[in-house]
XYZ file of C-alpha atoms in Angstrom:
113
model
C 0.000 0.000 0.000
C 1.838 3.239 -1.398
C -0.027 5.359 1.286
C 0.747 3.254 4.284
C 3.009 6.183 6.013
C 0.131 8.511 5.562
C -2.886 6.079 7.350
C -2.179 7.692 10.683
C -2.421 11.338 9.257
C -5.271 10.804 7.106
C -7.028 8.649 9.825
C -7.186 12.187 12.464
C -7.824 14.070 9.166
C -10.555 12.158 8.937
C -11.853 12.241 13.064
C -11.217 15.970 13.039
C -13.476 16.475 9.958
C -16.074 14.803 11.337
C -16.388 16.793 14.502
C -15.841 19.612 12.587
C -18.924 18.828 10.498
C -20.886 18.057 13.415
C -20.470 21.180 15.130
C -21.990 22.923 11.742
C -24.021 25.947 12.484
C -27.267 25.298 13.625
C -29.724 25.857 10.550
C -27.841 24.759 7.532
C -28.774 21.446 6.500
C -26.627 21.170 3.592
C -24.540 17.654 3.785
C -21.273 18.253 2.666
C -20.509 14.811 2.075
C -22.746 15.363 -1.042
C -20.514 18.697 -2.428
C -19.240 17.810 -6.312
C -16.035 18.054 -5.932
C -14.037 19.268 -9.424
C -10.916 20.595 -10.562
C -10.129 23.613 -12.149
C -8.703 23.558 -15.394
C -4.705 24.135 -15.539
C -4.233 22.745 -12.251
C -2.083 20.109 -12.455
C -2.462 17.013 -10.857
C 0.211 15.556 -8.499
C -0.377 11.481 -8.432
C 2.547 10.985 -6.222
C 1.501 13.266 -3.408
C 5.025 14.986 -3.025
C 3.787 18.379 -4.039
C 0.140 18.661 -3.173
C 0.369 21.297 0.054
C 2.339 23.485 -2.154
C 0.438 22.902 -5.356
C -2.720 23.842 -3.380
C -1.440 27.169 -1.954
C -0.096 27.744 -5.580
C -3.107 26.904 -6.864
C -5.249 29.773 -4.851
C -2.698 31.701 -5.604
C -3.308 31.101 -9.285
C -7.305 31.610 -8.950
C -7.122 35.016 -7.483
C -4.593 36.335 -10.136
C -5.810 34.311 -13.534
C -1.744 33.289 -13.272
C -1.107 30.545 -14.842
C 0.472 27.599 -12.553
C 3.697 26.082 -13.566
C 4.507 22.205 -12.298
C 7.377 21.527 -11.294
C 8.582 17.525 -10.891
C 12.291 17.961 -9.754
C 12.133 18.530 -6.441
C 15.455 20.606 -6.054
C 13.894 23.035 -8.048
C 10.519 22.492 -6.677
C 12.429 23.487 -3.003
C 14.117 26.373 -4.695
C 11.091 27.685 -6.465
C 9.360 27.284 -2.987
C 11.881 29.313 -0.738
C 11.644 32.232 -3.414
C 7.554 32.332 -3.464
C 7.730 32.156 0.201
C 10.630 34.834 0.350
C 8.910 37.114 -1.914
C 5.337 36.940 -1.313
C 3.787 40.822 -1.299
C 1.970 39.944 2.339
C 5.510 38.224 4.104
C 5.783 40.731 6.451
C 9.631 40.224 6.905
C 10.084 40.622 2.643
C 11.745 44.272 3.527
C 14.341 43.127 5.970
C 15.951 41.074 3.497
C 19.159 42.780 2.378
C 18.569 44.153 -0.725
C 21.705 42.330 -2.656
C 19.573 38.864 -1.713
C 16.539 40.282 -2.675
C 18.548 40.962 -5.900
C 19.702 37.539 -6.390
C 16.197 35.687 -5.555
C 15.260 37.609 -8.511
C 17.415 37.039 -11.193
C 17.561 33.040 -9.722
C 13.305 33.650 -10.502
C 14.391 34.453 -14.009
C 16.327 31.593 -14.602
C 13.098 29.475 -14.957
């Protein structure tokens, strides 16, 4: 079973969800057990699993700027490309303490790609 490390973690995913759902707010009724669940189009799909937290964030990220998403399957880059969104996302609060010749260099490394 590929996903034997994760049966733990998905097991309290699972127990959490459930009394999340039960403690619903009183007077909606809808089951969301029943929701359709579908994905957007230029998403890309990560069968492996390695990627998926990231992909996700990217992913909103994506929706609320009609960006479109690039995957990335090395994972040195994927690790690269991850420190630089994270370094130089507009709401990190820390963004302008970075010295500026870093700052610098996470760009033109950015460009690279």
């Amino acid at each position: 079973m590929p996903y034997k490390r994760f049966a733990e973690a998905i097991t309290m995913t699972s127990k959490k969800y459930k009394i999340a759902y039960n403690k619903k707010r009183s007077g909606w009724a809808e089951d969301i057990f029943k929701w359709e669940h579908t994905i957007q189009t230029g998403v890309p799909i990560d069968l492996r699993g390695f990627n998926t937290s990231y992909l996700v964030l990217q992913a909103m990220t994506m929706w609320g700027n009609d960006r479109q998403m690039k995957f990335v399957g090395d994972a040195k880059i994927f690790r690269r490309n991850f420190v630089i969104d994270l370094l130089s996302y507009e709401d990190n609060s820390c963004r302008y303490v970075i010295p500026a010749n870093i700052q610098q260099r996470l760009i033109d490394i950015a460009k690279k790609d």
